Short mmCIF file of C-alpha atoms in Angstrom, two decimals:
data_model
loop_
_atom_site.label_atom_id
_atom_site.label_comp_id
_atom_site.label_asym_id
_atom_site.label_seq_id
_atom_site.Cartn_x
_atom_site.Cartn_y
_atom_site.Cartn_z
CA MET A 1 93.61 112.98 90.11
CA ASP A 2 95.97 110.01 90.44
CA THR A 3 95.63 108.99 94.09
CA GLY A 4 98.00 106.08 93.54
CA THR A 5 100.81 108.47 92.67
CA ARG A 6 100.00 110.47 95.80
CA ALA A 7 100.04 107.31 97.90
CA ASP A 8 103.48 106.45 96.54
CA ALA A 9 104.72 109.95 97.34
CA ALA A 10 103.24 109.83 100.85
CA LEU A 11 104.88 106.47 101.50
CA ARG A 12 108.29 107.53 100.22
CA ALA A 13 108.18 110.75 102.24
CA ALA A 14 107.01 109.01 105.43
CA GLU A 15 109.68 106.33 105.08
CA ALA A 16 112.36 108.98 104.61
CA GLY A 17 111.24 110.89 107.70
CA ALA A 18 110.90 107.74 109.80
CA GLU A 19 114.35 106.53 108.78
CA LEU A 20 115.91 109.81 109.87
CA ALA A 21 113.98 109.90 113.16
CA ALA A 22 114.91 106.30 113.93
CA GLU A 23 118.59 107.25 113.90
CA SER A 24 117.97 109.31 117.05
CA PHE A 25 115.61 106.88 118.80
CA ARG A 26 116.98 105.86 122.21
CA GLY A 27 119.90 108.21 121.67
CA GLU A 28 120.86 111.45 123.37
CA LEU A 29 118.04 113.95 122.84
CA VAL A 30 117.56 117.59 123.75
CA VAL A 31 113.91 117.88 124.72
CA GLU A 32 111.89 121.07 124.73
CA THR A 33 108.29 121.69 125.79
CA LYS A 34 105.67 123.52 123.75
CA SER A 35 102.17 124.42 124.95
CA GLN A 36 102.29 122.28 128.12
CA LYS A 37 104.67 120.11 130.13
CA THR A 38 103.52 116.94 128.37
CA ASP A 39 103.77 118.48 124.86
CA VAL A 40 107.41 117.90 123.92
CA VAL A 41 109.53 118.32 120.80
CA THR A 42 113.05 117.33 119.79
CA GLN A 43 115.42 118.20 116.99
CA ALA A 44 114.57 114.80 115.55
CA ASP A 45 110.98 116.03 115.03
CA ARG A 46 112.20 119.09 113.15
CA ASP A 47 114.76 117.20 111.07
CA ALA A 48 112.26 114.49 110.13
CA GLN A 49 109.69 117.10 109.09
CA THR A 50 112.29 118.78 106.90
CA ARG A 51 113.10 115.45 105.25
CA VAL A 52 109.42 114.67 104.64
CA THR A 53 108.72 118.15 103.30
CA GLU A 54 111.66 117.99 100.90
CA ALA A 55 110.41 114.67 99.51
CA LEU A 56 106.89 116.00 99.00
CA ARG A 57 108.07 119.22 97.35
CA GLU A 58 110.18 117.20 94.95
CA ALA A 59 107.21 115.01 94.01
CA PHE A 60 104.49 117.70 93.98
CA PRO A 61 106.13 121.13 93.84
CA GLY A 62 104.03 124.10 94.85
CA GLU A 63 101.34 122.18 96.72
CA PRO A 64 100.62 123.34 100.29
CA ILE A 65 102.09 121.32 103.14
CA VAL A 66 100.64 121.44 106.65
CA GLY A 67 102.93 120.24 109.44
CA GLU A 68 103.28 120.13 113.19
CA GLU A 69 106.70 121.70 113.61
CA ASP A 70 108.44 125.02 112.88
CA GLU A 71 106.87 127.53 110.50
CA THR A 72 104.81 125.13 108.42
CA PRO A 73 101.18 126.27 107.93
CA ASN A 74 98.71 124.51 110.23
CA THR A 75 95.47 124.98 108.28
CA VAL A 76 94.35 122.29 105.85
CA PRO A 77 93.23 123.79 102.50
CA ASP A 78 89.52 123.27 101.88
CA ASP A 79 89.99 123.56 98.12
CA GLY A 80 92.41 121.65 95.94
CA PRO A 81 95.30 119.44 96.98
CA GLY A 82 97.26 119.53 100.22
CA TRP A 83 99.61 117.49 102.37
CA ILE A 84 99.65 116.92 106.14
CA VAL A 85 102.81 115.83 107.96
CA ASP A 86 103.45 114.53 111.46
CA PRO A 87 107.17 113.79 111.61
CA ILE A 88 106.97 111.95 114.95
CA ASP A 89 103.52 111.16 116.27
CA GLY A 90 104.05 109.99 119.82
CA THR A 91 107.02 112.18 120.66
CA THR A 92 106.68 111.49 124.40
CA ASN A 93 107.02 107.78 123.65
CA PHE A 94 109.97 108.55 121.37
CA VAL A 95 111.70 110.57 124.08
CA ARG A 96 111.18 107.85 126.69
CA GLY A 97 112.39 105.04 124.44
CA ILE A 98 108.93 103.51 123.99
CA GLN A 99 108.57 101.95 120.54
CA VAL A 100 105.07 103.23 119.75
CA TRP A 101 105.63 106.23 117.47
CA THR A 102 105.13 106.94 113.79
CA THR A 103 105.87 109.23 110.90
CA SER A 104 102.60 110.00 109.12
CA VAL A 105 101.81 111.75 105.85
CA ALA A 106 98.37 112.40 104.35
CA ALA A 107 97.38 113.67 100.92
CA THR A 108 94.11 115.60 100.85
CA ILE A 109 91.83 116.92 98.13
CA ASP A 110 89.35 119.59 99.19
CA GLY A 111 90.22 118.81 102.81
CA GLU A 112 89.48 115.08 102.59
CA PRO A 113 92.12 112.31 102.83
CA VAL A 114 92.70 110.51 99.53
CA ALA A 115 96.04 108.86 100.22
CA GLY A 116 98.52 108.52 103.04
CA ALA A 117 101.08 106.51 104.94
CA THR A 118 101.83 105.81 108.58
CA VAL A 119 105.25 104.27 109.13
CA CYS A 120 106.00 102.66 112.52
CA PRO A 121 109.72 101.84 112.24
CA SER A 122 110.20 100.46 115.74
CA LEU A 123 107.19 98.16 115.36
CA GLY A 124 107.98 97.07 111.81
CA ASP A 125 104.60 98.13 110.44
CA THR A 126 103.71 100.40 107.54
CA PHE A 127 100.11 101.39 106.85
CA VAL A 128 99.11 102.85 103.49
CA LEU A 129 95.91 104.43 102.19
CA ASP A 130 95.82 104.01 98.41
CA SER A 131 92.86 104.40 96.04
CA GLY A 132 90.23 103.80 98.71
CA THR A 133 91.95 100.72 100.17
CA ALA A 134 93.91 100.34 103.41
CA PHE A 135 97.02 98.18 103.66
CA ARG A 136 99.44 97.03 106.34
CA ASN A 137 102.80 95.85 105.06
CA GLY A 138 101.33 95.42 101.59
CA GLU A 139 98.34 93.33 102.69
CA ARG A 140 94.79 94.66 102.56
CA ILE A 141 93.27 95.24 105.99
CA SER A 142 89.80 95.75 107.43
CA VAL A 143 88.24 96.79 110.71
CA SER A 144 87.19 94.13 113.18
CA ASP A 145 83.97 92.19 112.78
CA ARG A 146 83.09 92.25 116.48
CA THR A 147 79.51 93.29 117.20
CA ASP A 148 79.23 92.87 120.98
CA PRO A 149 80.32 96.06 122.80
CA GLU A 150 81.23 93.95 125.84
CA ALA A 151 83.98 92.40 123.71
CA PHE A 152 85.27 95.72 122.36
CA LEU A 153 88.75 97.05 123.02
CA VAL A 154 88.48 100.86 123.05
CA VAL A 155 91.18 103.55 123.05
CA PRO A 156 90.84 107.03 124.61
CA THR A 157 93.18 108.93 122.30
CA LEU A 158 94.94 112.30 122.31
CA TRP A 159 95.49 114.00 125.67
CA TRP A 160 93.59 116.42 127.83
CA GLU A 161 95.17 119.50 129.40
CA PHE A 162 95.17 119.66 133.19
CA ASP A 163 92.08 121.86 133.35
CA ARG A 164 90.16 119.25 131.28
CA ARG A 165 91.11 116.06 133.08
CA GLU A 166 87.54 115.63 134.36
CA GLU A 167 86.52 115.15 130.72
CA TYR A 168 89.18 112.49 130.32
CA ALA A 169 87.96 110.75 133.46
CA ALA A 170 84.40 110.85 132.13
CA THR A 171 85.53 109.38 128.79
CA CYS A 172 87.32 106.56 130.57
CA ARG A 173 84.28 105.98 132.78
CA GLY A 174 82.10 105.66 129.69
CA ILE A 175 84.51 103.15 128.20
CA VAL A 176 84.80 101.12 131.41
CA GLU A 177 81.03 100.97 131.87
CA CYS A 178 80.19 100.01 128.28
CA PHE A 179 83.04 98.00 126.80
CA GLY A 180 85.20 94.99 127.44
CA ASP A 181 88.60 96.64 127.88
CA MET A 182 90.58 99.83 127.34
CA ARG A 183 94.05 100.69 126.03
CA ARG A 184 96.05 103.88 125.55
CA PHE A 185 99.19 103.80 123.38
CA GLY A 186 100.29 107.45 123.32
CA SER A 187 100.30 107.85 119.53
CA ALA A 188 97.01 108.76 117.88
CA GLN A 189 98.12 107.72 114.41
CA THR A 190 99.17 104.31 115.72
CA GLU A 191 95.88 103.91 117.55
CA LEU A 192 93.84 104.82 114.48
CA ALA A 193 95.89 102.45 112.32
CA LEU A 194 95.24 99.67 114.84
CA CYS A 195 91.52 100.33 114.52
CA ALA A 196 91.78 100.13 110.73
CA ASN A 197 93.60 96.82 111.16
CA GLY A 198 90.97 95.40 113.51
CA ALA A 199 93.30 95.15 116.51
CA VAL A 200 91.17 97.61 118.48
CA ASP A 201 87.48 98.23 117.91
CA ALA A 202 87.14 101.95 118.59
CA VAL A 203 89.22 105.09 119.17
CA VAL A 204 87.60 108.09 120.86
CA THR A 205 88.20 111.59 122.15
CA ASN A 206 86.12 114.69 122.77
CA VAL A 207 89.20 116.88 122.19
CA ARG A 208 89.57 118.80 118.92
CA GLY A 209 92.63 117.12 117.43
CA HIS A 210 95.22 118.58 115.11
CA PRO A 211 94.99 117.35 111.51
CA TRP A 212 98.49 115.85 111.66
CA ASP A 213 97.33 113.64 114.55
CA THR A 214 94.22 112.34 112.84
CA VAL A 215 93.74 112.66 109.07
CA THR A 216 95.89 109.76 107.86
CA GLY A 217 94.36 107.41 110.43
CA VAL A 218 90.82 108.51 109.67
CA GLY A 219 91.41 107.80 105.99
CA LEU A 220 92.73 104.33 106.83
CA ILE A 221 89.72 103.48 109.01
CA GLU A 222 87.17 104.61 106.45
CA ALA A 223 88.96 102.70 103.69
CA ALA A 224 89.03 99.63 105.95
CA GLY A 225 85.23 99.73 106.33
CA GLY A 226 84.95 101.62 109.61
CA THR A 227 82.93 104.64 110.69
CA VAL A 228 84.31 108.00 111.83
CA THR A 229 82.17 110.84 113.23
CA ASP A 230 82.42 113.74 115.62
CA VAL A 231 81.19 113.43 119.21
CA HIS A 232 77.60 114.03 118.08
CA GLY A 233 77.62 111.32 115.45
CA GLU A 234 77.89 113.81 112.59
CA PRO A 235 80.33 113.36 109.69
CA TRP A 236 83.92 113.99 110.79
CA ARG A 237 86.17 116.67 109.32
CA HIS A 238 89.73 117.60 110.11
CA ASP A 239 88.41 120.57 112.14
CA SER A 240 85.65 118.70 113.99
CA ARG A 241 85.38 118.78 117.77
CA GLY A 242 86.22 115.31 118.94
CA LEU A 243 86.63 112.08 117.03
CA VAL A 244 84.74 108.81 117.37
CA ALA A 245 86.11 106.02 115.17
CA SER A 246 84.89 102.44 115.26
CA ASN A 247 84.34 99.30 113.23
CA GLY A 248 80.80 100.60 112.72
CA ALA A 249 79.05 97.64 114.35
CA ALA A 250 78.02 99.52 117.50
CA HIS A 251 78.98 103.07 116.63
CA ASP A 252 76.01 104.62 118.42
CA VAL A 253 77.09 102.94 121.66
CA VAL A 254 80.59 104.36 121.23
CA VAL A 255 79.20 107.86 120.61
CA ASP A 256 77.03 107.57 123.72
CA ALA A 257 80.06 106.65 125.82
CA VAL A 258 81.92 109.76 124.67
CA SER A 259 78.87 111.92 125.40
CA GLN A 260 79.65 111.57 129.12
CA ALA A 261 82.73 113.71 128.58
CA GLU A 262 80.65 116.27 126.68
CA THR A 263 78.30 116.54 129.66
CA VAL A 264 81.26 117.40 131.90
CA ALA A 265 82.61 119.89 129.29
CA ARG A 266 79.36 121.81 129.29
#
């Protein structure tokens, strides 16, 4: 199957959605909450998803599309082709006027990412997964070459509900005790793309993420030479519990740090 054609379609669709969303950025927004007070959505999310979906259906009619908003299916097909859409990843940032947000599109075959695009319009960066290679703004990228955990910059990604904040605290404790520094950007797809680009050395969570938050970024990291597993160090899938992504140089140390949160969860 022509993954290059799928990469082109993912990029065009993500650019179209990001362009539409950007028109509302730092404008007047009506904000609604979903499952919790920190899980917000705007009409810009819905409109951008519609724009992305239209572009994908024009390019690959009849193929299933999984998306975050509205009535789009939320299960990634395990057989055959599929598409995953996050119209605005980092909606809380978007709502607050913070520039760290993306529109992300992944193409999957048998549940695995084969192509994708993450467009960060406010940052001026576009990341593309194409034919097993990761790019930022047209230039090939790779994960960092750091090997000393004490020099690592590590991101605790996604967000924990209020009744699971002890797990978040344990994750942060593991990072603080083992690594050089910590960052949180509020957009999982941005954070994963930064790992693929070598700007951060690892991205971790023990939370089961949604595929629209993770799959494009996981594909970028693997194509850039990194390692992605679940919290037990086993191969990662879109339905895995937790996500541990790193440059691969000290992946076992990163997994061990996340295991502190798993101890609290049990």
